């Protein structure tokens, strides 16, 4: 495999480094709830560019990773320089000396950030975390593309869902003392999940569609159905709107239609049934977020649900299905325009 240099590939990384460094240094307000999603999109875009930059050659994953380390080091240094220049309120000679004494711990970025008294909410998504994640996930995607491309794409929704489930399980630990350890465990994994979403976006809009084996197609669609059912159930019982939005947007929306229907096996009824259920459930997931998010915001969730009665659930799902027809039409129209466009990813 080799890396393709397009005009904006490296410019995006420089922009990301400067923007997030400034934001996490307090010069750009990113601490509001609605602003964090912007950083997540950078991870998704990075995964998209990562998949775009990989093409099949005889290069091994180890050789590919070694070249990437050499190329990414300037961006690591730039992220440090930006923080030193713009975070002057925490910049002292003694803090620099402590950082030099703990140089091995600076590499992942955790000690460096805590030593400069940056708050914990500014620690995650810092460029050094992003760059190290980019190196690791780059090796994983390169190996998957080289050896097991179909399996990588088929199992990505499951991997992503496990990571987000792990995050939800550990959210309560933020109030404990081991915040740095929690950041290392959770937000590295979150970066992996979002970059995998970017890879699947590339598979979705790529000019070169692949015909996948029936077993991988079945796995992909089955996982999608199970995830959607679980999301709806948890949201009705737990009401975690923010996390529902992350899961639905990053898993269902970006993974939708990521596989080309295997034409050679189109006569198999099980694949037809799975495809029908999956295509039907997708807009249900998406509209669920808009409808229930609005209902919770306006404080009318309980009135619509009728206190969780069966009749209330029937009303909810009826509304969802009606909106789903419109959503399915719009999404299919948009995807058709993307795939029919002459501005393909590959020249």
Coordinates of C-alpha atoms in Angstrom, one line a residue:
X1 CA 0.0 0.0 0.0
X2 CA 1.0 3.6 -0.5
X3 CA -0.2 7.0 0.6
X4 CA -1.8 9.3 -1.9
X5 CA -1.1 13.0 -1.4
X6 CA -4.2 15.0 -2.3
X7 CA -4.1 18.8 -2.0
X8 CA -6.1 19.1 1.2
X9 CA -5.0 16.0 3.1
X10 CA -2.2 17.6 5.2
X11 CA -3.8 21.0 5.3
X12 CA -6.7 19.5 7.3
X13 CA -4.3 18.1 9.9
X14 CA -2.6 21.4 10.4
X15 CA -5.9 23.2 10.7
X16 CA -7.1 20.6 13.2
X17 CA -4.0 21.0 15.3
X18 CA -4.2 24.7 15.5
X19 CA -8.0 24.9 16.0
X20 CA -8.2 22.3 18.8
X21 CA -5.1 23.6 20.5
X22 CA -6.5 27.0 20.7
X23 CA -9.9 25.7 21.8
X24 CA -8.5 23.6 24.5
X25 CA -6.3 26.4 25.7
X26 CA -9.4 28.5 26.3
X27 CA -9.2 30.9 23.4
X28 CA -12.1 29.3 21.5
X29 CA -15.2 28.4 23.4
X30 CA -15.5 24.6 23.0
X31 CA -16.7 23.8 26.5
X32 CA -20.4 24.1 25.7
X33 CA -22.3 20.9 25.1
X34 CA -23.1 21.6 21.5
X35 CA -19.5 22.4 20.5
X36 CA -18.0 19.0 21.3
X37 CA -19.6 17.5 18.2
X38 CA -17.3 19.6 16.0
X39 CA -14.2 17.8 17.3
X40 CA -15.9 14.4 16.7
X41 CA -16.3 15.4 13.0
X42 CA -12.6 16.0 12.8
X43 CA -12.0 12.4 13.9
X44 CA -14.5 11.2 11.3
X45 CA -12.9 13.3 8.6
X46 CA -9.5 11.9 9.6
X47 CA -10.7 8.3 9.3
X48 CA -12.2 9.3 5.9
X49 CA -8.8 10.7 4.7
X50 CA -7.0 7.7 6.2
X51 CA -9.1 5.3 4.1
X52 CA -8.6 7.5 1.1
X53 CA -4.9 7.6 1.4
X54 CA -4.5 3.8 1.4
X55 CA -4.3 1.8 -1.7
X56 CA -3.1 -1.8 -2.3
X57 CA 0.6 -2.4 -2.8
X58 CA 3.1 -4.8 -1.5
X59 CA 4.0 -2.6 1.4
X60 CA 3.7 -4.2 4.8
X61 CA 1.8 -2.7 7.7
X62 CA 5.0 -2.2 9.7
X63 CA 6.6 -0.3 6.8
X64 CA 3.4 1.8 6.4
X65 CA 3.3 2.7 10.1
X66 CA 7.0 3.6 10.2
X67 CA 6.5 6.1 7.3
X68 CA 3.5 7.6 9.0
X69 CA 5.4 8.1 12.3
X70 CA 8.0 10.1 10.3
X71 CA 5.4 12.2 8.6
X72 CA 3.3 12.9 11.7
X73 CA 6.1 14.1 14.0
X74 CA 6.0 17.7 12.7
X75 CA 2.3 17.8 13.6
X76 CA 3.1 16.6 17.1
X77 CA 5.7 19.3 17.5
X78 CA 3.3 21.9 16.2
X79 CA 0.6 20.9 18.7
X80 CA 3.1 21.5 21.5
X81 CA 4.2 24.9 20.1
X82 CA 0.7 26.1 19.8
X83 CA 0.0 25.2 23.4
X84 CA 3.1 26.9 24.6
X85 CA 2.3 30.1 22.7
X86 CA -1.3 30.5 23.5
X87 CA -1.6 29.0 27.0
X88 CA 0.6 31.6 28.7
X89 CA -1.5 31.6 31.9
X90 CA -0.1 28.2 32.7
X91 CA 3.3 28.6 31.2
X92 CA 6.2 28.7 33.8
X93 CA 9.8 27.7 33.8
X94 CA 9.2 25.2 36.6
X95 CA 6.5 23.5 34.6
X96 CA 8.8 23.2 31.6
X97 CA 11.5 21.6 33.8
X98 CA 9.0 19.1 35.2
X99 CA 7.9 18.2 31.7
X100 CA 11.5 17.6 30.6
X101 CA 12.1 15.4 33.7
X102 CA 9.1 13.3 32.8
X103 CA 9.7 13.1 29.0
X104 CA 8.5 9.5 28.6
X105 CA 5.1 10.5 30.1
X106 CA 4.8 13.5 27.8
X107 CA 4.4 11.4 24.7
X108 CA 0.8 10.3 25.3
X109 CA 0.0 13.8 26.4
X110 CA -1.7 13.0 29.7
X111 CA 1.1 14.2 32.1
X112 CA 1.8 17.2 29.9
X113 CA -1.7 18.5 30.1
X114 CA -2.3 17.8 33.8
X115 CA 1.1 19.5 34.6
X116 CA 0.0 22.7 32.9
X117 CA -3.2 22.7 35.1
X118 CA -5.6 22.3 32.2
X119 CA -9.0 21.1 33.3
X120 CA -10.0 17.5 32.6
X121 CA -12.6 18.6 30.1
X122 CA -9.9 20.1 27.9
X123 CA -7.7 17.0 28.0
X124 CA -9.7 14.7 25.7
X125 CA -9.4 15.3 22.0
X126 CA -6.2 17.2 22.4
X127 CA -4.1 16.9 19.2
X128 CA -1.5 14.7 20.7
X129 CA -4.2 12.2 21.6
X130 CA -5.5 12.6 18.1
X131 CA -2.2 12.0 16.4
X132 CA -1.3 8.9 18.4
X133 CA -4.8 7.5 17.7
X134 CA -4.2 8.3 14.0
X135 CA -1.1 6.2 14.0
X136 CA -2.6 3.2 15.8
X137 CA -5.9 3.1 13.8
X138 CA -3.9 3.7 10.6
X139 CA -2.1 0.5 11.2
X140 CA -5.3 -1.4 12.0
X141 CA -7.0 -0.1 8.8
X142 CA -4.0 -0.8 6.7
X143 CA -3.8 -4.3 7.9
X144 CA -7.5 -4.8 7.4
X145 CA -7.4 -3.4 3.9
X146 CA -4.5 -5.7 3.1
X147 CA -5.7 -8.9 4.6
X148 CA -9.4 -8.8 5.6
X149 CA -11.2 -5.9 4.1
X150 CA -14.6 -7.5 4.1
X151 CA -14.3 -8.6 7.7
X152 CA -13.1 -5.1 8.8
X153 CA -16.1 -3.3 7.3
X154 CA -18.6 -6.0 8.4
X155 CA -17.4 -6.0 12.0
X156 CA -16.8 -2.3 12.3
X157 CA -20.4 -1.5 13.5
X158 CA -20.0 -4.1 16.2
X159 CA -16.6 -2.8 17.3
X160 CA -17.9 0.8 17.4
X161 CA -21.0 -0.2 19.4
X162 CA -18.9 -2.1 21.9
X163 CA -16.6 0.9 22.4
X164 CA -19.6 3.3 23.0
X165 CA -21.2 0.7 25.3
X166 CA -17.9 0.7 27.3
X167 CA -18.0 4.4 27.4
X168 CA -21.5 4.6 28.7
X169 CA -20.7 2.0 31.4
X170 CA -17.7 4.1 32.6
X171 CA -19.2 7.5 32.5
X172 CA -20.0 7.4 36.2
X173 CA -16.3 7.0 36.9
X174 CA -15.6 10.6 35.9
X175 CA -16.3 11.7 39.4
X176 CA -13.6 9.5 40.9
X177 CA -10.0 10.4 41.3
X178 CA -8.5 8.5 38.4
X179 CA -9.6 10.9 35.7
X180 CA -6.4 10.6 33.7
X181 CA -6.7 6.8 33.6
X182 CA -10.3 7.1 32.6
X183 CA -9.4 9.5 29.8
X184 CA -6.7 7.1 28.5
X185 CA -9.1 4.2 28.4
X186 CA -12.3 5.9 27.2
X187 CA -11.3 8.7 24.8
X188 CA -8.6 6.8 23.0
X189 CA -11.3 4.2 22.3
X190 CA -13.8 6.8 21.3
X191 CA -11.3 8.2 18.8
X192 CA -10.8 4.7 17.4
X193 CA -14.6 4.3 17.0
X194 CA -15.1 7.7 15.2
X195 CA -12.1 7.1 12.9
X196 CA -13.7 3.7 12.0
X197 CA -16.9 5.6 11.2
X198 CA -14.8 7.8 8.8
X199 CA -13.5 4.7 7.1
X200 CA -17.0 3.5 6.6
X201 CA -18.1 6.8 5.2
X202 CA -15.3 6.4 2.6
X203 CA -16.7 2.9 1.8
X204 CA -20.1 4.4 1.5
X205 CA -19.3 7.2 -1.0
X206 CA -16.3 5.6 -2.8
X207 CA -16.5 5.2 -6.5
X208 CA -15.2 1.6 -6.3
X209 CA -18.0 -0.4 -4.8
X210 CA -17.2 -3.9 -3.6
X211 CA -19.4 -7.0 -3.8
X212 CA -19.1 -8.6 -0.4
X213 CA -19.5 -12.3 0.5
X214 CA -23.0 -13.2 1.8
X215 CA -21.7 -14.1 5.3
X216 CA -20.2 -10.6 5.8
X217 CA -23.3 -9.0 4.4
X218 CA -25.6 -10.9 6.8
X219 CA -23.3 -10.1 9.7
X220 CA -23.4 -6.4 8.9
X221 CA -27.1 -6.1 8.5
X222 CA -27.9 -8.3 11.5
X223 CA -25.7 -6.1 13.7
X224 CA -27.4 -3.0 12.4
X225 CA -30.9 -4.4 13.3
X226 CA -29.8 -5.5 16.8
X227 CA -28.2 -2.1 17.5
X228 CA -31.2 -0.2 16.3
X229 CA -33.6 -2.2 18.4
X230 CA -31.3 -1.9 21.5
X231 CA -31.0 1.9 21.0
X232 CA -34.8 2.4 20.8
X233 CA -35.3 0.2 23.9
X234 CA -32.7 2.0 26.0
X235 CA -33.9 5.4 24.9
X236 CA -37.5 4.6 25.9
X237 CA -36.4 3.3 29.3
X238 CA -33.3 5.3 30.1
X239 CA -33.8 8.6 28.2
X240 CA -30.1 9.3 27.5
X241 CA -30.7 11.6 24.6
X242 CA -27.1 12.8 24.2
X243 CA -25.6 9.3 24.1
X244 CA -28.4 8.1 21.8
X245 CA -27.5 10.8 19.4
X246 CA -23.8 9.8 19.4
X247 CA -24.6 6.2 18.8
X248 CA -27.2 6.7 16.1
X249 CA -25.3 9.4 14.1
X250 CA -21.9 7.6 14.3
X251 CA -23.1 4.1 13.8
X252 CA -26.3 3.9 11.9
X253 CA -26.2 7.0 9.7
X254 CA -22.6 6.7 8.6
X255 CA -22.7 2.9 8.2
X256 CA -26.0 2.8 6.3
X257 CA -25.8 1.2 2.9
X258 CA -22.0 0.7 3.4
X259 CA -22.3 -2.7 1.7
X260 CA -23.3 -3.3 -1.8
X261 CA -26.1 -5.9 -2.1
X262 CA -24.5 -9.2 -3.3
X263 CA -26.1 -9.7 -6.7
X264 CA -24.8 -13.2 -7.1
X265 CA -26.9 -14.3 -4.1
X266 CA -30.0 -12.1 -4.7
X267 CA -32.2 -15.2 -4.8
X268 CA -31.5 -16.1 -1.2
X269 CA -34.5 -15.2 0.9
X270 CA -32.6 -14.7 4.2
X271 CA -30.6 -11.9 2.6
X272 CA -33.7 -10.3 1.2
X273 CA -35.4 -10.4 4.6
X274 CA -32.4 -9.0 6.4
X275 CA -32.0 -6.2 3.9
X276 CA -35.7 -5.3 4.1
X277 CA -35.7 -5.1 7.9
X278 CA -32.4 -3.1 8.0
X279 CA -33.6 -0.6 5.4
X280 CA -36.8 -0.1 7.3
X281 CA -35.2 0.3 10.7
X282 CA -32.6 2.8 9.7
X283 CA -35.0 5.8 9.3
X284 CA -36.7 4.7 12.5
X285 CA -33.4 5.2 14.3
X286 CA -32.8 8.5 12.8
X287 CA -36.2 10.0 13.3
X288 CA -36.3 8.6 16.8
X289 CA -33.5 11.0 17.7
X290 CA -35.2 14.1 16.2
X291 CA -38.7 13.3 17.6
X292 CA -37.7 12.1 21.1
X293 CA -35.0 14.7 21.4
X294 CA -37.5 17.5 20.7
X295 CA -40.1 15.9 23.0
X296 CA -37.6 15.8 25.9
X297 CA -36.5 19.3 25.3
X298 CA -40.0 20.6 25.3
X299 CA -41.0 18.5 28.3
X300 CA -43.8 16.5 26.6
X301 CA -42.2 13.1 26.5
X302 CA -44.4 11.7 29.3
X303 CA -47.5 13.0 27.7
X304 CA -46.7 11.3 24.4
X305 CA -45.6 8.0 26.0
X306 CA -48.8 8.0 28.1
X307 CA -46.6 6.7 31.0
X308 CA -45.2 3.8 29.1
X309 CA -48.4 2.1 28.3
X310 CA -48.7 -0.2 25.3
X311 CA -51.0 2.2 23.6
X312 CA -48.5 5.0 24.0
X313 CA -45.8 2.9 22.4
X314 CA -48.0 2.1 19.5
X315 CA -48.5 5.8 18.9
X316 CA -44.8 6.4 19.1
X317 CA -43.9 3.8 16.6
X318 CA -46.6 4.9 14.2
X319 CA -45.3 8.4 14.2
X320 CA -41.7 7.1 13.7
X321 CA -42.8 4.9 10.8
X322 CA -44.6 7.8 9.1
X323 CA -41.6 10.0 9.4
X324 CA -39.4 7.1 8.3
X325 CA -41.0 7.0 4.9
X326 CA -39.9 10.6 4.3
X327 CA -36.5 10.0 5.7
X328 CA -35.9 6.9 3.6
X329 CA -36.8 8.8 0.5
X330 CA -34.6 11.7 1.3
X331 CA -31.6 9.6 2.2
X332 CA -31.9 7.4 -0.8
X333 CA -32.1 10.5 -3.0
X334 CA -29.0 12.0 -1.4
X335 CA -27.0 8.8 -1.7
X336 CA -28.0 8.4 -5.3
X337 CA -26.8 12.0 -6.1
X338 CA -23.5 11.3 -4.4
X339 CA -22.9 8.0 -6.2
X340 CA -24.0 9.5 -9.6
X341 CA -21.8 12.5 -9.2
X342 CA -18.8 12.8 -11.4
X343 CA -16.6 14.2 -8.6
X344 CA -15.5 10.8 -7.3
X345 CA -13.0 10.2 -4.6
X346 CA -10.6 8.6 -7.0
X347 CA -9.5 10.4 -10.1

